[in-house]
Short mmCIF file of N, CA, C and O in Angstrom, two decimals:
data_model
loop_
_atom_site.label_atom_id
_atom_site.label_comp_id
_atom_site.label_asym_id
_atom_site.label_seq_id
_atom_site.Cartn_x
_atom_site.Cartn_y
_atom_site.Cartn_z
N MET K 1 -207.22 175.87 -66.60
CA MET K 1 -206.67 174.87 -67.20
C MET K 1 -206.19 175.49 -68.21
O MET K 1 -204.74 175.33 -68.70
N GLU K 2 -206.96 176.17 -68.61
CA GLU K 2 -206.46 177.05 -70.22
C GLU K 2 -205.40 177.94 -70.29
O GLU K 2 -204.55 178.35 -70.35
N ALA K 3 -206.20 178.63 -68.60
CA ALA K 3 -204.94 179.89 -68.27
C ALA K 3 -204.11 179.25 -68.20
O ALA K 3 -202.48 179.97 -68.39
N LEU K 4 -203.65 178.01 -67.50
CA LEU K 4 -202.04 177.20 -67.37
C LEU K 4 -201.13 177.59 -68.38
O LEU K 4 -200.60 177.17 -68.59
N VAL K 5 -201.95 176.73 -69.33
CA VAL K 5 -201.65 176.25 -71.08
C VAL K 5 -201.01 177.38 -71.58
O VAL K 5 -199.79 177.55 -72.39
N ALA K 6 -202.16 178.54 -71.43
CA ALA K 6 -201.81 180.01 -72.39
C ALA K 6 -200.64 180.25 -71.78
O ALA K 6 -199.99 180.88 -72.26
N SER K 7 -200.49 180.51 -70.44
CA SER K 7 -199.15 181.14 -69.64
C SER K 7 -198.03 180.34 -70.03
O SER K 7 -197.12 180.80 -70.18
N ALA K 8 -198.13 179.24 -69.82
CA ALA K 8 -196.83 178.27 -70.23
C ALA K 8 -196.47 178.34 -71.68
O ALA K 8 -195.41 178.26 -72.01
N VAL K 9 -197.12 178.66 -72.88
CA VAL K 9 -197.23 178.86 -74.11
C VAL K 9 -196.49 180.65 -74.42
O VAL K 9 -195.68 180.52 -74.71
N GLY K 10 -196.78 181.29 -73.33
CA GLY K 10 -196.41 182.77 -73.27
C GLY K 10 -194.88 182.61 -72.48
O GLY K 10 -194.10 183.85 -73.73
N VAL K 11 -194.92 182.12 -71.67
CA VAL K 11 -192.91 182.20 -70.71
C VAL K 11 -192.50 181.48 -71.82
O VAL K 11 -191.19 182.01 -71.77
N LEU K 12 -192.66 180.19 -72.31
CA LEU K 12 -191.69 179.87 -73.54
C LEU K 12 -191.33 180.42 -74.96
O LEU K 12 -190.58 180.51 -75.48
N THR K 13 -192.33 180.61 -75.56
CA THR K 13 -192.04 182.06 -76.50
C THR K 13 -191.05 183.17 -76.04
O THR K 13 -190.43 183.93 -76.73
N ALA K 14 -191.83 183.55 -75.04
CA ALA K 14 -190.84 185.27 -74.69
C ALA K 14 -189.52 184.76 -74.33
O ALA K 14 -188.65 185.23 -74.88
N ALA K 15 -189.33 183.39 -73.58
CA ALA K 15 -188.04 183.10 -73.29
C ALA K 15 -187.24 182.58 -74.75
O ALA K 15 -186.19 182.91 -74.67
N GLY K 16 -187.75 181.77 -75.61
CA GLY K 16 -187.45 181.41 -77.08
C GLY K 16 -186.83 182.51 -77.68
O GLY K 16 -185.76 182.74 -78.19
N ILE K 17 -187.34 183.86 -77.61
CA ILE K 17 -187.05 184.90 -78.46
C ILE K 17 -186.17 185.84 -77.49
O ILE K 17 -185.18 185.99 -78.58
N PHE K 18 -186.32 185.67 -76.60
CA PHE K 18 -185.12 186.15 -75.52
C PHE K 18 -183.68 185.56 -75.95
O PHE K 18 -183.01 186.08 -76.28
N LEU K 19 -183.63 184.39 -76.02
CA LEU K 19 -182.37 183.71 -76.14
C LEU K 19 -182.09 184.03 -77.49
O LEU K 19 -180.85 183.65 -77.84
N ILE K 20 -183.33 183.71 -78.30
CA ILE K 20 -182.75 183.67 -80.16
C ILE K 20 -182.13 185.20 -80.00
O ILE K 20 -180.87 185.02 -80.72
N LEU K 21 -182.33 185.98 -79.57
CA LEU K 21 -181.70 187.34 -79.13
C LEU K 21 -180.52 187.71 -79.42
O LEU K 21 -179.65 188.35 -79.10
N ARG K 22 -179.82 186.82 -78.08
CA ARG K 22 -178.75 186.64 -77.95
C ARG K 22 -176.90 186.59 -79.02
O ARG K 22 -177.55 186.46 -80.01
N ARG K 23 -176.20 187.07 -79.06
CA ARG K 23 -175.04 186.91 -79.70
C ARG K 23 -174.01 186.05 -79.75
O ARG K 23 -173.26 185.67 -80.22
N ARG K 24 -174.59 185.01 -79.07
CA ARG K 24 -173.94 183.24 -78.84
C ARG K 24 -174.70 182.30 -79.62
O ARG K 24 -175.61 181.93 -79.49
N THR K 25 -173.48 181.12 -80.25
CA THR K 25 -175.22 180.37 -80.67
C THR K 25 -175.28 179.37 -79.82
O THR K 25 -176.34 179.28 -80.25
N PHE K 26 -174.99 179.08 -78.50
CA PHE K 26 -175.69 177.99 -77.53
C PHE K 26 -176.91 178.72 -77.52
O PHE K 26 -178.04 177.59 -77.26
N PRO K 27 -177.36 179.98 -76.87
CA PRO K 27 -178.50 180.64 -76.12
C PRO K 27 -179.51 180.67 -77.54
O PRO K 27 -180.78 180.23 -77.45
N VAL K 28 -178.95 181.04 -78.77
CA VAL K 28 -179.92 180.81 -80.16
C VAL K 28 -180.35 179.48 -80.54
O VAL K 28 -181.46 179.13 -80.20
N ILE K 29 -179.84 178.16 -80.43
CA ILE K 29 -180.31 177.15 -80.40
C ILE K 29 -181.30 176.31 -78.94
O ILE K 29 -182.19 175.58 -79.54
N LEU K 30 -180.89 176.88 -78.25
CA LEU K 30 -181.96 177.15 -76.73
C LEU K 30 -183.40 177.43 -76.76
O LEU K 30 -184.33 177.16 -76.54
N GLY K 31 -183.29 178.93 -77.39
CA GLY K 31 -184.02 179.66 -78.02
C GLY K 31 -185.33 178.93 -79.08
O GLY K 31 -185.99 178.68 -78.69
N LEU K 32 -184.66 178.79 -79.99
CA LEU K 32 -184.94 177.82 -80.96
C LEU K 32 -185.96 176.43 -80.52
O LEU K 32 -187.34 175.95 -80.99
N SER K 33 -185.16 175.71 -79.64
CA SER K 33 -185.70 174.78 -78.80
C SER K 33 -187.09 175.19 -78.32
O SER K 33 -188.39 174.42 -77.98
N LEU K 34 -186.65 175.78 -77.52
CA LEU K 34 -188.09 176.71 -76.34
C LEU K 34 -189.46 176.85 -77.21
O LEU K 34 -190.22 176.65 -77.12
N LEU K 35 -188.97 177.55 -78.87
CA LEU K 35 -190.18 178.11 -79.58
C LEU K 35 -190.67 176.64 -79.80
O LEU K 35 -191.88 176.49 -80.34
N THR K 36 -190.06 175.30 -80.25
CA THR K 36 -190.64 174.48 -80.49
C THR K 36 -191.71 174.17 -79.94
O THR K 36 -192.64 173.73 -79.82
N TYR K 37 -190.95 174.37 -78.38
CA TYR K 37 -192.08 173.52 -77.12
C TYR K 37 -193.11 174.68 -77.02
O TYR K 37 -194.13 173.83 -77.06
N ALA K 38 -193.28 175.91 -77.18
CA ALA K 38 -194.17 176.46 -77.43
C ALA K 38 -195.32 175.94 -78.42
O ALA K 38 -196.59 176.24 -78.01
N VAL K 39 -194.75 175.93 -79.80
CA VAL K 39 -195.52 175.38 -81.18
C VAL K 39 -196.10 173.87 -80.61
O VAL K 39 -197.39 174.13 -80.58
N ASN K 40 -195.20 173.15 -79.85
CA ASN K 40 -195.77 171.73 -79.69
C ASN K 40 -197.06 172.26 -78.60
O ASN K 40 -198.18 171.31 -78.74
N VAL K 41 -197.04 173.10 -77.54
CA VAL K 41 -197.75 173.07 -76.60
C VAL K 41 -199.22 173.47 -77.08
O VAL K 41 -199.87 172.99 -76.68
N PHE K 42 -198.66 174.50 -78.12
CA PHE K 42 -199.96 175.55 -78.51
C PHE K 42 -200.83 174.23 -79.73
O PHE K 42 -202.19 173.75 -79.10
N LEU K 43 -200.04 173.74 -80.08
CA LEU K 43 -200.59 172.30 -81.07
C LEU K 43 -201.87 171.37 -80.45
O LEU K 43 -202.76 170.86 -80.35
N PHE K 44 -201.03 171.11 -79.12
CA PHE K 44 -201.42 169.84 -78.25
C PHE K 44 -202.78 170.47 -77.75
O PHE K 44 -203.92 169.97 -77.29
N ALA K 45 -202.82 171.96 -77.43
CA ALA K 45 -204.09 172.46 -76.49
C ALA K 45 -205.18 172.47 -77.68
O ALA K 45 -205.91 172.95 -76.79
N THR K 46 -204.91 173.04 -78.61
CA THR K 46 -205.94 172.91 -79.80
C THR K 46 -206.83 171.83 -79.81
O THR K 46 -207.98 171.56 -80.42
N GLY K 47 -206.36 170.80 -79.42
CA GLY K 47 -207.29 169.40 -79.66
C GLY K 47 -208.08 169.32 -78.46
O GLY K 47 -208.71 168.00 -77.95
N ARG K 48 -208.35 170.17 -77.88
CA ARG K 48 -209.38 170.56 -76.08
C ARG K 48 -208.78 169.77 -75.20
O ARG K 48 -208.15 168.71 -75.53
N LEU K 49 -208.62 170.64 -74.09
CA LEU K 49 -208.12 170.58 -72.81
C LEU K 49 -208.94 169.29 -72.26
O LEU K 49 -209.84 169.70 -71.83
N ALA K 50 -209.05 168.23 -72.17
CA ALA K 50 -209.86 167.35 -71.22
C ALA K 50 -208.98 166.21 -70.64
O ALA K 50 -207.98 165.53 -71.44
N VAL K 51 -209.16 166.01 -68.90
CA VAL K 51 -208.57 165.23 -68.26
C VAL K 51 -209.16 163.94 -68.18
O VAL K 51 -210.31 163.98 -67.96
N ASN K 52 -208.38 162.58 -68.41
CA ASN K 52 -208.88 161.30 -68.25
C ASN K 52 -210.03 161.14 -69.31
O ASN K 52 -211.03 160.41 -68.88
N ALA K 53 -209.52 161.60 -70.40
CA ALA K 53 -210.70 161.41 -71.71
C ALA K 53 -210.17 160.59 -72.59
O ALA K 53 -208.77 161.15 -72.81
N PRO K 54 -210.38 159.91 -73.27
CA PRO K 54 -209.74 158.60 -73.90
C PRO K 54 -209.32 159.77 -75.44
O PRO K 54 -210.16 160.60 -75.69
N ALA K 55 -208.61 159.04 -76.36
CA ALA K 55 -208.31 159.99 -77.54
C ALA K 55 -208.75 159.43 -78.46
O ALA K 55 -209.00 159.92 -80.07
N VAL K 56 -209.94 158.39 -78.42
CA VAL K 56 -210.94 158.23 -79.67
C VAL K 56 -212.39 158.08 -78.77
O VAL K 56 -212.60 158.31 -78.00
N LEU K 57 -213.06 157.88 -79.70
CA LEU K 57 -214.64 157.82 -79.78
C LEU K 57 -214.74 156.74 -79.73
O LEU K 57 -214.55 155.89 -80.06
N ASN K 58 -215.77 156.41 -78.43
CA ASN K 58 -216.54 155.34 -77.90
C ASN K 58 -217.61 155.42 -78.94
O ASN K 58 -218.21 155.93 -78.30
N LYS K 59 -218.05 154.35 -79.72
CA LYS K 59 -218.94 154.20 -80.08
C LYS K 59 -220.33 153.48 -79.39
O LYS K 59 -221.20 153.33 -79.67
N TYR K 60 -220.12 153.22 -78.40
CA TYR K 60 -221.13 152.23 -77.32
C TYR K 60 -221.09 153.48 -76.04
O TYR K 60 -222.66 153.13 -75.65
N GLU K 61 -220.53 154.65 -75.96
CA GLU K 61 -221.13 155.50 -74.98
C GLU K 61 -220.98 156.68 -75.51
O GLU K 61 -219.93 157.11 -75.93
N ASP K 62 -221.53 157.69 -74.54
CA ASP K 62 -221.69 159.17 -74.77
C ASP K 62 -220.54 159.42 -74.38
O ASP K 62 -221.20 160.14 -73.26
N VAL K 63 -219.07 159.59 -74.24
CA VAL K 63 -218.01 160.36 -73.15
C VAL K 63 -217.42 161.42 -74.35
O VAL K 63 -217.46 161.03 -75.36
N PRO K 64 -217.02 161.85 -73.79
CA PRO K 64 -216.40 163.20 -73.76
C PRO K 64 -214.86 162.91 -74.65
O PRO K 64 -214.76 161.71 -74.10
N TYR K 65 -214.42 162.71 -75.82
CA TYR K 65 -213.03 162.62 -76.07
C TYR K 65 -212.50 163.83 -76.60
O TYR K 65 -212.50 164.78 -76.79
N THR K 66 -211.06 163.88 -76.70
CA THR K 66 -210.21 164.42 -77.12
C THR K 66 -209.92 163.93 -78.56
O THR K 66 -209.72 162.58 -79.04
N ASP K 67 -209.51 165.44 -79.33
CA ASP K 67 -209.12 165.14 -81.09
C ASP K 67 -207.43 164.59 -80.96
O ASP K 67 -206.69 164.91 -80.44
N PRO K 68 -207.86 163.21 -81.85
CA PRO K 68 -206.41 162.89 -82.29
C PRO K 68 -205.67 163.30 -82.90
O PRO K 68 -204.00 162.81 -82.86
N LEU K 69 -205.55 164.37 -84.19
CA LEU K 69 -205.23 165.03 -84.60
C LEU K 69 -203.91 166.19 -84.70
O LEU K 69 -203.20 165.21 -84.91
N PRO K 70 -204.37 166.42 -83.07
CA PRO K 70 -203.13 167.55 -82.59
C PRO K 70 -202.37 167.07 -82.11
O PRO K 70 -201.31 166.83 -82.10
N GLN K 71 -202.71 165.74 -81.23
CA GLN K 71 -201.67 164.69 -80.78
C GLN K 71 -200.45 164.54 -81.93
O GLN K 71 -199.66 164.12 -81.71
N ALA K 72 -201.27 163.63 -82.81
CA ALA K 72 -200.35 163.11 -84.19
C ALA K 72 -199.54 164.16 -84.56
O ALA K 72 -198.17 164.13 -84.72
N LEU K 73 -199.91 165.26 -84.48
CA LEU K 73 -198.92 166.97 -85.60
C LEU K 73 -197.93 166.95 -84.53
O LEU K 73 -196.97 167.23 -84.75
N VAL K 74 -198.03 166.81 -83.15
CA VAL K 74 -197.31 166.98 -82.12
C VAL K 74 -196.15 165.94 -82.06
O VAL K 74 -195.11 166.42 -81.95
N LEU K 75 -196.33 164.99 -82.24
CA LEU K 75 -196.05 163.72 -82.11
C LEU K 75 -194.54 164.00 -83.06
O LEU K 75 -193.28 163.65 -83.61
N THR K 76 -195.43 164.08 -84.62
CA THR K 76 -194.35 164.39 -85.77
C THR K 76 -193.80 165.55 -85.66
O THR K 76 -192.21 165.60 -85.72
N ALA K 77 -194.22 167.09 -84.82
CA ALA K 77 -193.28 167.82 -84.45
C ALA K 77 -191.88 168.00 -83.49
O ALA K 77 -190.88 168.38 -83.73
N ILE K 78 -192.52 166.77 -83.05
CA ILE K 78 -191.76 166.69 -81.55
C ILE K 78 -190.31 165.93 -82.53
O ILE K 78 -188.70 166.47 -82.38
N VAL K 79 -190.49 165.07 -83.43
CA VAL K 79 -189.60 164.28 -84.26
C VAL K 79 -188.94 165.08 -85.48
O VAL K 79 -187.26 165.21 -84.61
N ILE K 80 -189.34 165.87 -85.79
CA ILE K 80 -188.84 166.54 -86.68
C ILE K 80 -188.06 167.88 -86.15
O ILE K 80 -187.04 168.19 -86.28
N SER K 81 -188.26 168.24 -84.52
CA SER K 81 -187.65 169.41 -84.13
C SER K 81 -186.13 168.67 -83.41
O SER K 81 -185.27 169.31 -83.74
N PHE K 82 -186.44 167.52 -83.57
CA PHE K 82 -185.20 166.96 -82.47
C PHE K 82 -184.38 166.89 -83.87
O PHE K 82 -182.77 167.23 -83.44
N GLY K 83 -184.62 166.50 -85.15
CA GLY K 83 -183.59 166.34 -86.15
C GLY K 83 -183.10 167.52 -86.33
O GLY K 83 -182.03 167.49 -87.00
N MET K 84 -184.45 168.57 -86.81
CA MET K 84 -183.19 170.09 -86.87
C MET K 84 -182.49 170.74 -85.55
O MET K 84 -181.39 171.26 -86.56
N THR K 85 -183.09 170.33 -84.66
CA THR K 85 -181.60 170.62 -83.31
C THR K 85 -180.28 169.79 -83.76
O THR K 85 -179.63 170.35 -83.38
N ALA K 86 -180.52 168.69 -83.98
CA ALA K 86 -178.95 168.03 -84.21
C ALA K 86 -178.18 168.35 -85.49
O ALA K 86 -177.27 168.75 -84.87
N VAL K 87 -179.12 169.13 -86.67
CA VAL K 87 -178.73 169.71 -87.55
C VAL K 87 -177.73 170.97 -87.21
O VAL K 87 -176.87 170.94 -87.46
N ILE K 88 -178.39 171.90 -86.50
CA ILE K 88 -178.22 173.08 -86.07
C ILE K 88 -176.70 172.71 -85.20
O ILE K 88 -176.08 173.96 -85.14
N VAL K 89 -177.02 171.99 -84.16
CA VAL K 89 -175.92 172.04 -83.32
C VAL K 89 -174.66 171.41 -83.95
O VAL K 89 -173.96 171.86 -83.62
N MET K 90 -174.78 170.72 -84.98
CA MET K 90 -173.71 170.37 -85.55
C MET K 90 -173.16 171.42 -86.52
O MET K 90 -171.58 171.31 -86.62
N ILE K 91 -173.89 172.29 -87.15
CA ILE K 91 -173.44 173.46 -88.13
C ILE K 91 -172.89 174.63 -86.91
O ILE K 91 -171.72 175.18 -87.39
N ALA K 92 -173.09 174.71 -85.72
CA ALA K 92 -172.37 175.25 -84.80
C ALA K 92 -171.38 174.99 -84.25
O ALA K 92 -170.56 175.82 -84.01
N LEU K 93 -171.31 173.57 -84.15
CA LEU K 93 -169.93 173.13 -83.77
C LEU K 93 -168.74 173.45 -84.46
O LEU K 93 -168.06 173.57 -84.66
N GLY K 94 -169.30 172.89 -86.34
CA GLY K 94 -168.19 173.23 -87.21
C GLY K 94 -168.00 174.61 -87.26
O GLY K 94 -166.70 174.86 -87.56
N ALA K 95 -169.11 175.60 -86.94
CA ALA K 95 -168.35 176.86 -87.01
C ALA K 95 -167.71 177.32 -85.64
O ALA K 95 -166.65 177.81 -85.91
N TYR K 96 -168.10 176.41 -84.51
CA TYR K 96 -167.09 176.85 -83.41
C TYR K 96 -165.42 176.22 -83.71
O TYR K 96 -164.80 177.48 -83.32
N LEU K 97 -165.19 175.31 -84.33
CA LEU K 97 -164.50 174.34 -84.01
C LEU K 97 -163.42 175.34 -85.06
O LEU K 97 -162.53 175.34 -85.14
N SER K 98 -163.96 176.05 -86.09
CA SER K 98 -163.50 176.66 -87.05
C SER K 98 -162.87 177.92 -86.71
O SER K 98 -161.83 178.55 -87.17
N ALA K 99 -163.62 178.79 -86.09
CA ALA K 99 -163.07 180.28 -85.91
C ALA K 99 -163.03 180.17 -84.46
O ALA K 99 -162.59 181.57 -83.82
N LYS K 100 -162.73 178.90 -83.44
CA LYS K 100 -162.30 179.26 -82.36
C LYS K 100 -163.08 180.48 -81.25
O LYS K 100 -162.91 180.37 -80.18
N ASP K 101 -164.68 180.46 -81.66
CA ASP K 101 -164.88 181.32 -80.82
C ASP K 101 -166.84 181.10 -81.48
O ASP K 101 -166.79 180.86 -82.60
N ASP K 102 -167.53 181.18 -80.74
CA ASP K 102 -168.96 181.13 -80.89
C ASP K 102 -169.88 182.59 -81.01
O ASP K 102 -170.80 182.35 -80.52
N HIS K 103 -169.05 183.43 -80.59
CA HIS K 103 -169.93 184.76 -80.51
C HIS K 103 -169.53 185.41 -81.97
O HIS K 103 -169.35 185.45 -82.83
N ILE K 104 -170.96 186.00 -81.86
CA ILE K 104 -171.62 186.52 -83.77
C ILE K 104 -171.14 188.50 -83.17
O ILE K 104 -171.66 188.46 -82.10
N ASP K 105 -170.33 188.75 -84.27
CA ASP K 105 -170.29 189.92 -83.98
C ASP K 105 -170.85 190.74 -85.91
O ASP K 105 -169.69 190.26 -86.61
N MET K 106 -171.64 191.11 -85.33
CA MET K 106 -172.42 191.99 -86.81
C MET K 106 -171.97 193.59 -86.41
O MET K 106 -172.89 194.34 -86.09
N SER K 107 -170.48 193.99 -86.74
CA SER K 107 -170.37 195.79 -86.20
C SER K 107 -170.74 196.36 -87.49
O SER K 107 -171.00 195.93 -88.69
N ALA K 108 -170.48 197.99 -87.30
CA ALA K 108 -171.23 198.65 -88.73
C ALA K 108 -169.85 198.23 -89.42
O ALA K 108 -170.24 198.24 -90.87
N ARG K 109 -168.51 198.11 -89.04
CA ARG K 109 -168.01 198.44 -90.16
C ARG K 109 -167.62 196.63 -90.87
O ARG K 109 -167.42 196.82 -92.04
N ASP K 110 -167.90 195.73 -90.45
CA ASP K 110 -168.39 194.62 -91.03
C ASP K 110 -169.77 194.61 -92.25
O ASP K 110 -169.55 194.58 -93.62
N SER K 111 -170.94 195.46 -91.65
CA SER K 111 -171.52 195.37 -93.07
C SER K 111 -171.27 196.28 -94.18
O SER K 111 -171.62 196.21 -94.95
N VAL K 112 -170.30 197.41 -93.94
CA VAL K 112 -169.74 198.25 -94.52
C VAL K 112 -168.94 197.44 -95.77
O VAL K 112 -168.90 197.77 -96.84
N ASP K 113 -167.85 196.86 -95.08
CA ASP K 113 -167.37 195.89 -95.87
C ASP K 113 -167.58 195.01 -96.65
O ASP K 113 -167.61 194.78 -97.92
N ASP K 114 -169.20 194.12 -96.39
CA ASP K 114 -169.61 193.76 -97.01
C ASP K 114 -170.36 194.59 -98.43
O ASP K 114 -170.48 193.67 -99.41
N ALA K 115 -170.98 195.51 -97.66
CA ALA K 115 -171.60 196.19 -99.14
C ALA K 115 -170.74 196.29 -100.23
O ALA K 115 -171.21 196.99 -101.28
N GLY K 116 -169.33 196.65 -99.83
CA GLY K 116 -168.04 197.43 -100.62
C GLY K 116 -167.96 196.40 -101.62
O GLY K 116 -167.77 196.51 -102.81
N GLU K 117 -167.97 194.99 -101.42
CA GLU K 117 -167.48 193.93 -101.88
C GLU K 117 -168.91 193.57 -103.19
O GLU K 117 -168.10 193.02 -104.54
N ASP K 118 -170.09 193.61 -102.89
CA ASP K 118 -171.25 193.54 -103.52
C ASP K 118 -171.02 194.53 -105.04
O ASP K 118 -171.42 193.72 -106.01
N ALA K 119 -170.92 195.54 -104.25
CA ALA K 119 -170.42 196.74 -106.16
C ALA K 119 -169.53 196.18 -106.71
O ALA K 119 -168.52 195.64 -106.85
#
């Protein structure tokens, strides 16, 4: 079970980083989403992976339980990442509507022009 979760976190992280390095805004947004999913799965796995175990301690029986704190952290992270994704999508949509293109063009000429303006 641990190897499967570790592999899932690795694949989500690798795919997220790959998409973040793209030159369009939509894949960057998807890459950020995949990275937040990877962090959420990692946080969830820190609470001990147990199948059919309650999330609270039973004071009458000695049964294995999972830690509820990582579950609460993941729930909070899901809400925050959903809100941030909505904000990023709106910013990207505004940039696309104003420029009529979502391609990120960082050529050497642009960086030389920016350096000349600062001096």
